[in-house]
XYZ file of C-alpha atoms in Angstrom:
643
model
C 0.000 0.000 0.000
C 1.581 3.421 -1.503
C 0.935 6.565 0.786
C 0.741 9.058 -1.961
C -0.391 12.820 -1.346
C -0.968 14.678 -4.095
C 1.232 17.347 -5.949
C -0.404 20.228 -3.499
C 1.876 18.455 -0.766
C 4.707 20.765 -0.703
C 2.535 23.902 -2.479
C 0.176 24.805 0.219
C 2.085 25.019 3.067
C 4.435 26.345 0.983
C 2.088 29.548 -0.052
C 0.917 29.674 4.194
C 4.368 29.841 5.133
C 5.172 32.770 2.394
C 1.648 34.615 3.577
C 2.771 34.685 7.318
C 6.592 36.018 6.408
C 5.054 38.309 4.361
C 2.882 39.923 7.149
C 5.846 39.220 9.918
C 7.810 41.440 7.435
C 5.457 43.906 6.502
C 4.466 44.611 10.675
C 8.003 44.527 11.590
C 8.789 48.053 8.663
C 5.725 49.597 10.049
C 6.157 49.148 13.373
C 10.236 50.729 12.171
C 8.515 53.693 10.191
C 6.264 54.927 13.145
C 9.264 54.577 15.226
C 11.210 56.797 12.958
C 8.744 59.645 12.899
C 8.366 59.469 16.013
C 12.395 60.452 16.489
C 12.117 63.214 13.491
C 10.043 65.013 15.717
C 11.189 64.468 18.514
C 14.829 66.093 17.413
C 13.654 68.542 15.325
C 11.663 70.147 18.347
C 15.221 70.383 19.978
C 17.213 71.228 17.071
C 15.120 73.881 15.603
C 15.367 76.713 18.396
C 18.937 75.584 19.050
C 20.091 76.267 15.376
C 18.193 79.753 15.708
C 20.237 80.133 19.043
C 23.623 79.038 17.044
C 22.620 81.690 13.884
C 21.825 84.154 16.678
C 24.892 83.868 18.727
C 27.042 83.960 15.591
C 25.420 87.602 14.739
C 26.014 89.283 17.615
C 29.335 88.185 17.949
C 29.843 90.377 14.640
C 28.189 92.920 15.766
C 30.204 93.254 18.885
C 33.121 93.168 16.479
C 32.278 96.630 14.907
C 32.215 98.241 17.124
C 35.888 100.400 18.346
C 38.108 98.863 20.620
C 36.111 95.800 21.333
C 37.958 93.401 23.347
C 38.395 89.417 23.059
C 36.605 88.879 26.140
C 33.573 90.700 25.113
C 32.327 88.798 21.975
C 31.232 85.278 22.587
C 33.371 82.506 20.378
C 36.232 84.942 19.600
C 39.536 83.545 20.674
C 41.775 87.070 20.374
C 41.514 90.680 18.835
C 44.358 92.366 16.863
C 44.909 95.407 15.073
C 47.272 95.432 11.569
C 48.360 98.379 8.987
C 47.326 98.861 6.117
C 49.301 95.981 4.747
C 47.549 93.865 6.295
C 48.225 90.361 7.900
C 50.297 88.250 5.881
C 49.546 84.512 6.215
C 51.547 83.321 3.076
C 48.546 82.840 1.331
C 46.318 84.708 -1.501
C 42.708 83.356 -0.460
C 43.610 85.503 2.731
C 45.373 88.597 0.874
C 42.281 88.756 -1.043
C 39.718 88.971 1.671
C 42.012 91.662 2.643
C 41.240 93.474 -0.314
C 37.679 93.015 -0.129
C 37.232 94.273 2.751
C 39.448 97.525 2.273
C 37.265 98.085 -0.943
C 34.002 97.197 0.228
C 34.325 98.448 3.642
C 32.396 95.978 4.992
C 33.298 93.456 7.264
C 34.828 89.845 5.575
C 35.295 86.458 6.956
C 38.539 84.143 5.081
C 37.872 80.552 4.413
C 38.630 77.956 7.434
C 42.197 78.129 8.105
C 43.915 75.978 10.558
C 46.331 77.950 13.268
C 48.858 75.784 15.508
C 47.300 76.837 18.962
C 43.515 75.647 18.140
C 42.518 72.203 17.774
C 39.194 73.390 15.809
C 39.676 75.190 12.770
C 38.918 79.188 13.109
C 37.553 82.094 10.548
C 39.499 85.291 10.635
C 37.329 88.217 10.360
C 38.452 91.515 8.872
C 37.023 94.762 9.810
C 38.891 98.070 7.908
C 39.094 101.374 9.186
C 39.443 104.675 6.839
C 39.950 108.374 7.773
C 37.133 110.460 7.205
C 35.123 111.019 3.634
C 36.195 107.751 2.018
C 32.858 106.571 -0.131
C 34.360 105.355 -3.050
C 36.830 102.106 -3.576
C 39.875 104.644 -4.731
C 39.267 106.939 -1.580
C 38.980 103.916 0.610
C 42.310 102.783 -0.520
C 43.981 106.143 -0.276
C 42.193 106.534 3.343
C 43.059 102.797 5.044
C 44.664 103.774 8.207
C 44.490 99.702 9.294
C 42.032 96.107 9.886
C 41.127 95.028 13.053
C 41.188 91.034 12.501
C 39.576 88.841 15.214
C 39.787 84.899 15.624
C 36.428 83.287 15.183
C 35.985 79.583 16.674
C 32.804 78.624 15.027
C 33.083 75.502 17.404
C 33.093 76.861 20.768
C 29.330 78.350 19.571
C 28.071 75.392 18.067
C 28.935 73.236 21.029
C 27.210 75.966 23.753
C 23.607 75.924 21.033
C 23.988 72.656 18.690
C 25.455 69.770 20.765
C 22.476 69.718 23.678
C 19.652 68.871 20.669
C 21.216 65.485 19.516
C 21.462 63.446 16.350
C 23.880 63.895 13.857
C 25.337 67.500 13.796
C 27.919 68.723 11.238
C 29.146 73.155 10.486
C 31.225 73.312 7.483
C 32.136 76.068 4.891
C 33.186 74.795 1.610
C 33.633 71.577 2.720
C 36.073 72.007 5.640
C 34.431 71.112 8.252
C 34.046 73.409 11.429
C 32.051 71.224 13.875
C 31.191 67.948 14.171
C 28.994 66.046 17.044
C 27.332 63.256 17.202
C 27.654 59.846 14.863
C 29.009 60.156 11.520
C 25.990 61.967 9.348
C 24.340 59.660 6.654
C 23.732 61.647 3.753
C 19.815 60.506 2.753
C 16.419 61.600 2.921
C 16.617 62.285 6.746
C 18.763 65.407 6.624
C 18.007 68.339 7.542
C 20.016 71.464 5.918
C 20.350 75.370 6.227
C 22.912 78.178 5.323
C 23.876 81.214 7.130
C 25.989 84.344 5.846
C 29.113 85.240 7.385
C 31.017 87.742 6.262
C 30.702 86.777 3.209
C 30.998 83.352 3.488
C 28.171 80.918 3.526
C 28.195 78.104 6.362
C 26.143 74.894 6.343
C 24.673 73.157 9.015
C 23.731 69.938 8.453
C 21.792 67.713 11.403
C 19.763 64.140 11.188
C 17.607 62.507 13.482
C 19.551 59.442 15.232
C 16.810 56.651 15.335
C 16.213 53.961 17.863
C 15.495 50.508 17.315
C 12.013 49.576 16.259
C 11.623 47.983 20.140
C 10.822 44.513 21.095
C 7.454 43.860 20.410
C 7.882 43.850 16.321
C 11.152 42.295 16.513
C 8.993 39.602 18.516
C 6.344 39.764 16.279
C 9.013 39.197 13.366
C 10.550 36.572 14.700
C 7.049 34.317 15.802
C 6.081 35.047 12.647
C 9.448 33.747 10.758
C 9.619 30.421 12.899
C 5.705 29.706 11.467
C 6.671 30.338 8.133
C 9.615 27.841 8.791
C 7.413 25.585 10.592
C 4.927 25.034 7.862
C 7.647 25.242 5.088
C 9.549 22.146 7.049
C 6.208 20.590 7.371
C 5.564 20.690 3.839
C 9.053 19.778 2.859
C 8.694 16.429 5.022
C 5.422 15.940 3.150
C 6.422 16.471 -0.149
C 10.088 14.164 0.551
C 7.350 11.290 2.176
C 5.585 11.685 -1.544
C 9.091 12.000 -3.046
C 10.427 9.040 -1.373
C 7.518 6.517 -2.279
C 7.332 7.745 -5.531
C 11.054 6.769 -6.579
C 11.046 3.640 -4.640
C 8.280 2.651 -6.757
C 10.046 3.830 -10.067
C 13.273 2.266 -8.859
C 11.404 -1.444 -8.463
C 10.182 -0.540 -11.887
C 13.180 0.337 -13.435
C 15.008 -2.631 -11.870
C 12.148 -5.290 -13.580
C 13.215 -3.423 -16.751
C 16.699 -3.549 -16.046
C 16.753 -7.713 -15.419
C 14.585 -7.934 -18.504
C 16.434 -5.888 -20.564
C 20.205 -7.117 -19.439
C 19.282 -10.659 -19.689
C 19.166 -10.945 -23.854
C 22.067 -8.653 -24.284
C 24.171 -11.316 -21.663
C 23.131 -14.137 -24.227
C 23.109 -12.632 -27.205
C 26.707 -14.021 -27.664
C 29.673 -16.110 -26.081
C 32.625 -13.466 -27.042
C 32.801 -11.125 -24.358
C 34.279 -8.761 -26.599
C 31.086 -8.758 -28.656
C 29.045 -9.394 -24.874
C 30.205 -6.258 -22.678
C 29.937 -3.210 -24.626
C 26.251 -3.504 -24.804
C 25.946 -4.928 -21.332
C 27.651 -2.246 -19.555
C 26.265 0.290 -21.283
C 22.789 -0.531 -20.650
C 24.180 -1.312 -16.755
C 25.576 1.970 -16.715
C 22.447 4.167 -17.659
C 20.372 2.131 -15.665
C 22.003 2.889 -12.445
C 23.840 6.507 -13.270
C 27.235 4.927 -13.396
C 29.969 7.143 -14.033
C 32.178 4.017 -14.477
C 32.492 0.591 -14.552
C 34.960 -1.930 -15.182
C 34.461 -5.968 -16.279
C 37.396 -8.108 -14.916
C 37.604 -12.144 -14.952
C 39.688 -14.218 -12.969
C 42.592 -15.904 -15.152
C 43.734 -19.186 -15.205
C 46.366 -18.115 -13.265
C 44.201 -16.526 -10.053
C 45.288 -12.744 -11.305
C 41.987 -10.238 -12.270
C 42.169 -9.470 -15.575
C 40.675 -6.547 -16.951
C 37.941 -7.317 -19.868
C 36.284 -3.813 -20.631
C 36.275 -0.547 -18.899
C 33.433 2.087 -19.934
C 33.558 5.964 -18.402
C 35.354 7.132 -16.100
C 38.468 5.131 -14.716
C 37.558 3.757 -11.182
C 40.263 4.285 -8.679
C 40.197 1.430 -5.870
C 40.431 -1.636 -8.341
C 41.911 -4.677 -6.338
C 44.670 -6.373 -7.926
C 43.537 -9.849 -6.612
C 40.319 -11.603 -5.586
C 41.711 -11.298 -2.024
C 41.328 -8.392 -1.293
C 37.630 -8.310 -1.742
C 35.240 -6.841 0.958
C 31.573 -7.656 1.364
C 29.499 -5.134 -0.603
C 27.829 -2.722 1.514
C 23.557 -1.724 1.807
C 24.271 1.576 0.074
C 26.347 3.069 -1.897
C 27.091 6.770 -1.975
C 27.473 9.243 -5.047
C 31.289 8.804 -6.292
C 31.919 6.005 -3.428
C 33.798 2.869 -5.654
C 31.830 -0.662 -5.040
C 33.542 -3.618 -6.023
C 30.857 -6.937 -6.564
C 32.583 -10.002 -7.118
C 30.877 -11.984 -10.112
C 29.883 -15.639 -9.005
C 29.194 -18.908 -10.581
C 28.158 -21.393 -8.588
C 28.966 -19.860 -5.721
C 32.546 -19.462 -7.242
C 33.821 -15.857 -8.203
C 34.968 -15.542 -11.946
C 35.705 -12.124 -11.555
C 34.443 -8.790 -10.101
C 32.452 -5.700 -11.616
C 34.022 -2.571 -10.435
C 31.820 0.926 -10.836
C 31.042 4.197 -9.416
C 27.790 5.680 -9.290
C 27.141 9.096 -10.059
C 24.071 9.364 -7.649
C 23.579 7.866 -4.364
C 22.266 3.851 -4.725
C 19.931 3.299 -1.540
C 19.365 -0.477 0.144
C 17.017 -1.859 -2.652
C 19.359 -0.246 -6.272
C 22.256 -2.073 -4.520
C 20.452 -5.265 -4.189
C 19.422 -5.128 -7.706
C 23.016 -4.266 -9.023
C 24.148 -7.431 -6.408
C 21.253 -9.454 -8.847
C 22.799 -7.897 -11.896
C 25.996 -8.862 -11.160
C 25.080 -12.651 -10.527
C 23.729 -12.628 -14.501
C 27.090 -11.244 -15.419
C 29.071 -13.860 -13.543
C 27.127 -16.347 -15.412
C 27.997 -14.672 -18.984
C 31.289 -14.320 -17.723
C 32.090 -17.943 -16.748
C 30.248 -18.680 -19.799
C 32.456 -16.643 -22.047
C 35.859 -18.003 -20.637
C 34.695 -21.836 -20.799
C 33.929 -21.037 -24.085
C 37.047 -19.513 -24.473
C 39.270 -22.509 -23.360
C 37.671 -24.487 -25.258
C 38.374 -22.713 -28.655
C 41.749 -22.646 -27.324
C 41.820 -26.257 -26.707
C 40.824 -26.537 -29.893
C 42.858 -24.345 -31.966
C 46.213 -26.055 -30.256
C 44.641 -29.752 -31.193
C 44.379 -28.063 -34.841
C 47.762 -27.089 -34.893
C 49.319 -29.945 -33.201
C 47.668 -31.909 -36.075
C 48.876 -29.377 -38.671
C 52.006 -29.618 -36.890
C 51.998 -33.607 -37.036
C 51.267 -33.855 -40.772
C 54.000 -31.592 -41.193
C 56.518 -32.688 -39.335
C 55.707 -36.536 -41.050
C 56.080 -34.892 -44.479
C 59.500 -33.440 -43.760
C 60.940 -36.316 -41.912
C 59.718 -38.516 -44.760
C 61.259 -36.425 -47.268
C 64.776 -36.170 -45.237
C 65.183 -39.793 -44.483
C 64.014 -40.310 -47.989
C 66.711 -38.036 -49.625
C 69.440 -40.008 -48.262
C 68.675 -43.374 -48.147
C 67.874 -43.145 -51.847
C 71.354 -41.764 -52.385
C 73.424 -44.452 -49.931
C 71.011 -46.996 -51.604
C 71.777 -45.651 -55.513
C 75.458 -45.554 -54.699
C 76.453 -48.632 -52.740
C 74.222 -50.405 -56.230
C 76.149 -48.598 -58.302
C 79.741 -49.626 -56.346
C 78.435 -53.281 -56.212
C 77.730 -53.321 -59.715
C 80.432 -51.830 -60.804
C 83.586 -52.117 -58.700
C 85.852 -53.454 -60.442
C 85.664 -51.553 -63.749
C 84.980 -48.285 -61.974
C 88.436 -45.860 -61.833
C 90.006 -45.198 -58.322
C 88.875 -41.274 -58.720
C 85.094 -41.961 -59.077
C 84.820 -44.719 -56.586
C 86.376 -42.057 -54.035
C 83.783 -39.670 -55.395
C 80.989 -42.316 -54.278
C 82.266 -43.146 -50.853
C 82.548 -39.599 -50.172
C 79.250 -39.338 -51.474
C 77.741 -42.218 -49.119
C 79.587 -40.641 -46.071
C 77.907 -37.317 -46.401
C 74.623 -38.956 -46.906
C 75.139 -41.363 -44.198
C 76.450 -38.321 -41.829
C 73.075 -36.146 -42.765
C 71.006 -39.770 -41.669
C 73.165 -40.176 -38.743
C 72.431 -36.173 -37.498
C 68.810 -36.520 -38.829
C 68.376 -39.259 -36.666
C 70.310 -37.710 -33.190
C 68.151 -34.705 -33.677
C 64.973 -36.761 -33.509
C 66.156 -38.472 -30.614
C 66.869 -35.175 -28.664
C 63.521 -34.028 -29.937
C 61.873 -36.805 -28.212
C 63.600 -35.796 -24.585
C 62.307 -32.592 -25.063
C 60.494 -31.085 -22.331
C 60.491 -34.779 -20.242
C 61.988 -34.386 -16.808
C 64.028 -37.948 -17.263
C 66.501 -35.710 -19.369
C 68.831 -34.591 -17.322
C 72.125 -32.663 -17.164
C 75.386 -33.051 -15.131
C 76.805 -29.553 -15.498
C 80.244 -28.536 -14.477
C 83.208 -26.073 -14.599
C 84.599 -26.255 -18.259
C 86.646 -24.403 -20.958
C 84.356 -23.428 -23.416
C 86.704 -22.913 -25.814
C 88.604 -26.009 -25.644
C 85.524 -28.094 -26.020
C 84.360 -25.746 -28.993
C 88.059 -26.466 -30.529
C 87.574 -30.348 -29.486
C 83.994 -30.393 -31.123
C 85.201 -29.093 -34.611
C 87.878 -31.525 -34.633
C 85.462 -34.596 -34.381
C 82.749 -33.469 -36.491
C 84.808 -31.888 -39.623
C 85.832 -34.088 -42.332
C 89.216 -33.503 -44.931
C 87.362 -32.381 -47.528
C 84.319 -29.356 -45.554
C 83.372 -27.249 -47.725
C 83.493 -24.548 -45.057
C 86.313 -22.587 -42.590
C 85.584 -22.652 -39.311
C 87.470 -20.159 -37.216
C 87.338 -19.416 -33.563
C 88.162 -17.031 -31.413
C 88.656 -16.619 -27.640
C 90.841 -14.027 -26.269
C 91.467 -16.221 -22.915
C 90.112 -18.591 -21.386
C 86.013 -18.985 -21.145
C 84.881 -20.466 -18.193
C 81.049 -22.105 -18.374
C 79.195 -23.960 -15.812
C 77.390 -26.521 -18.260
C 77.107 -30.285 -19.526
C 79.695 -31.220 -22.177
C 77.164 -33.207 -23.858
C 74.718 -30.821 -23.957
C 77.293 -27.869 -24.961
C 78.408 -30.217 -28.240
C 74.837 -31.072 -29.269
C 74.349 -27.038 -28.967
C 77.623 -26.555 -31.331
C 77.354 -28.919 -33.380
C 73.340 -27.557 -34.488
C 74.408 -24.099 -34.442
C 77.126 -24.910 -36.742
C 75.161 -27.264 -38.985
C 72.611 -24.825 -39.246
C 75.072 -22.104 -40.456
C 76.643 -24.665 -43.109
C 73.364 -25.493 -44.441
C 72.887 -21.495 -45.218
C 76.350 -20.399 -46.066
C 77.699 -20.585 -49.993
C 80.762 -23.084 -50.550
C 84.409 -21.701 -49.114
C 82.561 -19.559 -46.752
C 83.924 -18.436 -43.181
C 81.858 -19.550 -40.070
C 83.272 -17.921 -36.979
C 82.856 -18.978 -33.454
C 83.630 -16.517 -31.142
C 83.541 -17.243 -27.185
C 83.916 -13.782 -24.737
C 83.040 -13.410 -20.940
C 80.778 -10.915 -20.016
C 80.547 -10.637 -16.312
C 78.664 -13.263 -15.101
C 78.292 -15.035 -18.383
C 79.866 -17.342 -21.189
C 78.763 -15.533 -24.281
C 79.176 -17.763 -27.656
C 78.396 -16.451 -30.990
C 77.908 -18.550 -34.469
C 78.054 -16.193 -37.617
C 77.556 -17.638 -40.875
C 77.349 -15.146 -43.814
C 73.964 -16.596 -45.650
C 70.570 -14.803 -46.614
C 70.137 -14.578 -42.475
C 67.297 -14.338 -40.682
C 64.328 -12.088 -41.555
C 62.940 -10.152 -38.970
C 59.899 -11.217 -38.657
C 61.401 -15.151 -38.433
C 63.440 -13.897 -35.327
C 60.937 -14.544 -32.627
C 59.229 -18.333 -34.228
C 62.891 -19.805 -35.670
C 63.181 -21.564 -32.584
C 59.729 -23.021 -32.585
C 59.720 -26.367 -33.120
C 58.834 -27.836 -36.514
C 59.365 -23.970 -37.877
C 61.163 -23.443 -41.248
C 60.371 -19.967 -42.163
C 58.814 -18.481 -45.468
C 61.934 -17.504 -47.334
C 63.245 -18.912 -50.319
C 66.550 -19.918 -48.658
C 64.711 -21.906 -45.861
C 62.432 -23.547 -48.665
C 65.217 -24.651 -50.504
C 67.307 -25.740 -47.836
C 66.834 -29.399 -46.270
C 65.741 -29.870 -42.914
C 63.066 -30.790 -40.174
C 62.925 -27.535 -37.694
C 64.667 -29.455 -34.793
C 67.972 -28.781 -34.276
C 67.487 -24.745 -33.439
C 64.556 -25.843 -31.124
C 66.880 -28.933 -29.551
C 69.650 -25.582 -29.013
C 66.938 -23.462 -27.204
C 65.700 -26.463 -24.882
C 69.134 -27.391 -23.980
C 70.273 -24.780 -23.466
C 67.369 -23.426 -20.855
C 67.859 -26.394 -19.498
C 71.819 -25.282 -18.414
C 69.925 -21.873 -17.354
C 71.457 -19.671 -20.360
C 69.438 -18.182 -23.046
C 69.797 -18.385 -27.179
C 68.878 -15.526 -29.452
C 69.349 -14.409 -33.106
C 70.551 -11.175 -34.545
C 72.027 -9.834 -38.044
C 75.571 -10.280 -38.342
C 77.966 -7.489 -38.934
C 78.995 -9.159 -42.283
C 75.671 -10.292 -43.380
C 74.463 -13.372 -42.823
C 72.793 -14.141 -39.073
C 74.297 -14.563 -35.694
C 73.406 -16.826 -33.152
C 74.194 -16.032 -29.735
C 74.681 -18.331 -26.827
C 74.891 -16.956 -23.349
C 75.754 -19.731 -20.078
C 76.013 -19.557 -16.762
C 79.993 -19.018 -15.460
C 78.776 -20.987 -12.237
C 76.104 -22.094 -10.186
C 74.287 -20.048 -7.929
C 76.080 -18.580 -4.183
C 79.495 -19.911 -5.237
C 82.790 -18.084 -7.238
C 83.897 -18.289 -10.467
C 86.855 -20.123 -11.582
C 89.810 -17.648 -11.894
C 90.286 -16.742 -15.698
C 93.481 -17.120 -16.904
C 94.556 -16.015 -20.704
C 94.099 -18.219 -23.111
C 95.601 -18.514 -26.576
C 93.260 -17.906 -29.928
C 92.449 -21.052 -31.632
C 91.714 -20.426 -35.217
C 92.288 -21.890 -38.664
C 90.625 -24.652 -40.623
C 90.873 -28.065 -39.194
């Protein structure tokens, strides 16, 4: 049963809780304007007769000032009284030399701009009064006639302070903008202030005053606040009404868009058993499904290492690098948090899906993606039996191509011989006794070879049987590589090779290895290098210690070895492609007998162009076994020639 309310869940409380704000508000500003007029009146009352006072006070200090001999002491405001000459008072500036002038052609009083003098902490207004002799009415009389100024020192601040600074608010004299008294907080310049201007000696001061206003009290801010916590309260209320409606409404899409998701996963799991053809589409769909930012597919190897399949997205961070160190999936999974699901079969895991939602995945997504991931084990473990088995199936195919092959050449190489021993020994038999010394020679010679390529034919398919079978086993020990090279082409070369076989070894070459195994090693390496090299070629044999190493090298100086040969040629059964290794006889043994045996004596075998042409085969052996010294090298003399 679904508890569903309606889309007017969150809208109506939603509207009530913007209606009571809006009349919390609204009482709280008139409740603050009423206040506010309430203080305009109250301090204009005081101010008004006190800036009549100030504009009063100010007046009759002037007047005092006209009149002869008038002292400091007798005009209120007026710091000190001097009399000048004619020339004046010189302050070192022309705003003050020229209300001088004024006043001595005017003849009225003048007042200079604020000035600031050393002893006064306010700033002061000089007035200038001039005095004439008798008869002077017009400007050039008055200058002939200036017998002197009387200039007095005006502190508009000591009369503001005695009228303005009683009547409150904001209070500020200035002239020009210099300011001559200030009391009170600094003066907001808005709707609230009141302004007048009042004429002094010329000059025209401002006062400037505003109301200071008190708070709008208690009982609005209370009824602001009551009113503000109900408009929360019933906006909370309908948020927890509309998340209830929320809530139910995705859980119910969610259970629908998981029946979708099983039924739409399941065809794309089994629409194939390649997982490269498999996984695109699966995590894809997977991945819009459940708002995955990424995901990655691994499968377990044969090995017990995780394997990565196909990644889509983002890369995950967090991926294990073995099965071990998988956790239990948790109920949830966060936005961005990694979740790693191992992928089962049978109770078995086959590998683990590794992802990272984009949105949060509550208690009933994960369990579906848990589900999800069980159908993906199955296509998983699916895929990879699948897989072995094509595998299984592709090596039975090429052990059989391999077999029919190998059958054919063998055939054809014991063929080739015994036809020629058999052809010759008929021919001797038949004709023995007529046949010349020279030719006979020619056909034993003939039957030796042949009987020699039977003979190695034959040892090479015996060492090919011990590959790989743990009953063939090697005695190593200290040895002279290059004596037992030297002793190896002594045995195996005959008077009349059509190749020169020349060694070199600066000293002596120490190996830790099995003599057998070292002469079935030269003596393929150096059949394979006759076998490619023209007639009355050179095939050197050069043995060097490198550190820890016996190094031996076989280069021949025929077509070589392409490069794309390099990495199969000691494959068994392989022949190569080329013209050279189609024409030339043999069973692809003897270079994978050298690269077995030699393993075996814990070295390694490799192939590389020659510097004359031709390829290079290069031997390296241990020096000695492991945790004990090698053999002291001592020089050793070259061994070259043709044997």
């Amino acid at each position: 049963m679904e508890f569903r309310l309606g889309p007017r869940a969150l809208v109506v409380p939603a509207v009530a809780a913007a209606l009571v704000a809006a009349a919390s508000v609204g009482g709280f500003f008139l409740s603050r304007d009423d206040g506010r007029d309430h203080d305009t009146k109250r301090f204009l009352h005081a101010y008004a007769p006190a800036q009549l006072d100030f504009a009063d006070a100010v007046n009759a200090t002037l007047q005092r000032l006209t009149h002869p001999s008038v002292s400091a002491s007798a005009a209120t405001g007026v710091d000190s009284v001097s009399d000048v000459g004619p020339e004046g008072l010189s302050t070192g500036g022309t705003t003050t030399e020229t209300v001088f002038a004024l006043a001595r052609d005017t003849g009225a009083m003048r007042a200079t701009a604020p000035v600031t003098m050393p002893d006064h902490h306010d700033r002061v207004t000089l007035i200038v009064i001039p005095h004439y002799r008798d008869g002077a009415a017009t400007t050039a009389q008055r200058r002939s006639s200036l017998t002197g100024y009387t200039v007095a020192v005006l502190v508009p601040a000591d009369l503001a302070r005695q009228h303005l600074a009683t009547s409150g608010g904001s209070i500020v004299v200035s002239d020009g903008g210099a300011t001559l008294f200030r009391a009170g907080p600094p003066l907001r310049n808005d709707g609230n202030v009141v302004r007048a201007r009042l004429d002094v000696g010329g000059r025209s001061w401002l006062l400037a005053a505003r109301p200071q206003f008190a708070g709008p009290g208690g009982a609005p801010a209370a009824v602001l606040v009551v009113g503000l916590v109900l408009a929360l309260g019933l906006l909370l209320t309908g948020r927890a009404l509309h998340d209830v409606e929320s809530s139910a409404t995705q859980r119910a899409q969610d259970r629908e868009d998981d029946l979708r998701t099983v039924a739409g996963l399941s065809p794309l799991l089994q629409q194939s058993l390649e997982l490269a053809e498999v996984l695109p589409a699966a995590t894809s769909f997977l991945a819009d499904r459940f708002g995955l930012v990424g995901i990655a597919v691994c499968y377990i190897d044969d090995s017990g290492g995780l394997v990565q399949a196909f990644s889509l997205g983002q890369r995950v961070p967090g991926l294990p690098d073995e099965t071990g160190a998988l956790r239990p999936a948790p109920r949830e999974v966060r936005a961005g948090q990694p979740l790693t699901v191992p992928l089962l079969r049978g109770g078995r895991a086959v590998g683990i899906l590794h992802a990272m939602p984009g949105r949060d995945l509550g208690p009933e997504r994960t369990r579906t993606l848990l589900a999800v991931a069980d159908m993906f084990g199955t296509a998983v473990a699916n895929a990879r039996q699948y897989e072995r088995e094509q595998l299984a199936l592709r090596r039975l195919q090429e052990l059989d191509r391999m077999k029919t092959e190998f059958l054919g050449t063998v055939s054809h190489e014991l063929r080739t011989p015994i036809a020629a021993i058999v052809g010759f020994s008929g021919l001797l038999d038949a004709g023995l006794e007529q046949m010349p010394i020279e030719e006979q020679r020619d056909f034993l010679a003939r039957l030796m070879r042949n009987a020699a390529s039977l003979s190695s034919l034959v040892q090479d398919l015996l060492d090919f049987s011990r590959l790989g079978r743990p009953s063939f086993e090697l005695h190593p020990e200290e040895l002279d590589l290059g004596d037992l090279t030297a002793r190896i082409i002594r045995q195996t070369a005959t008077p009349d090779e059509e190749h020169r076989y020349v060694v070199d070894a600066a000293r002596t070459v120490w190996a830790f290895a099995d003599a057998d195994a070292v002469e079935r090693v030269v003596t393929n390496l150096l059949s394979n290098a006759a076998k490619f090299s023209p007639p009355q070629s050179v095939i050197s044999i050069t043995l060097s210690q490198q550190g820890e190493a016996a190094v031996l090298m076989v280069d021949d100086t025929g077509p070589g070895v392409a490069e794309g040969d390099r990495d199969h040629v000691f494959e068994r059964f392989y022949r190569g492609a080329s013209a050279a290794a189609v024409s030339t006889r043999g069973a692809g043994i003897g270079l994978a007998v050298v690269k077995d045996v030699v393993e075996r004596m814990g070295g390694s075998v490799s192939v590389e162009p020659a510097p004359g042409g031709g390829a290079r085969f290069v031997v390296m052996l241990p020096t000695r076994p492991a945790g004990t010294a090698s053999p002291s090298s001592s020089s050793a003399a070259t061994k070259g020639g043709t044997p």
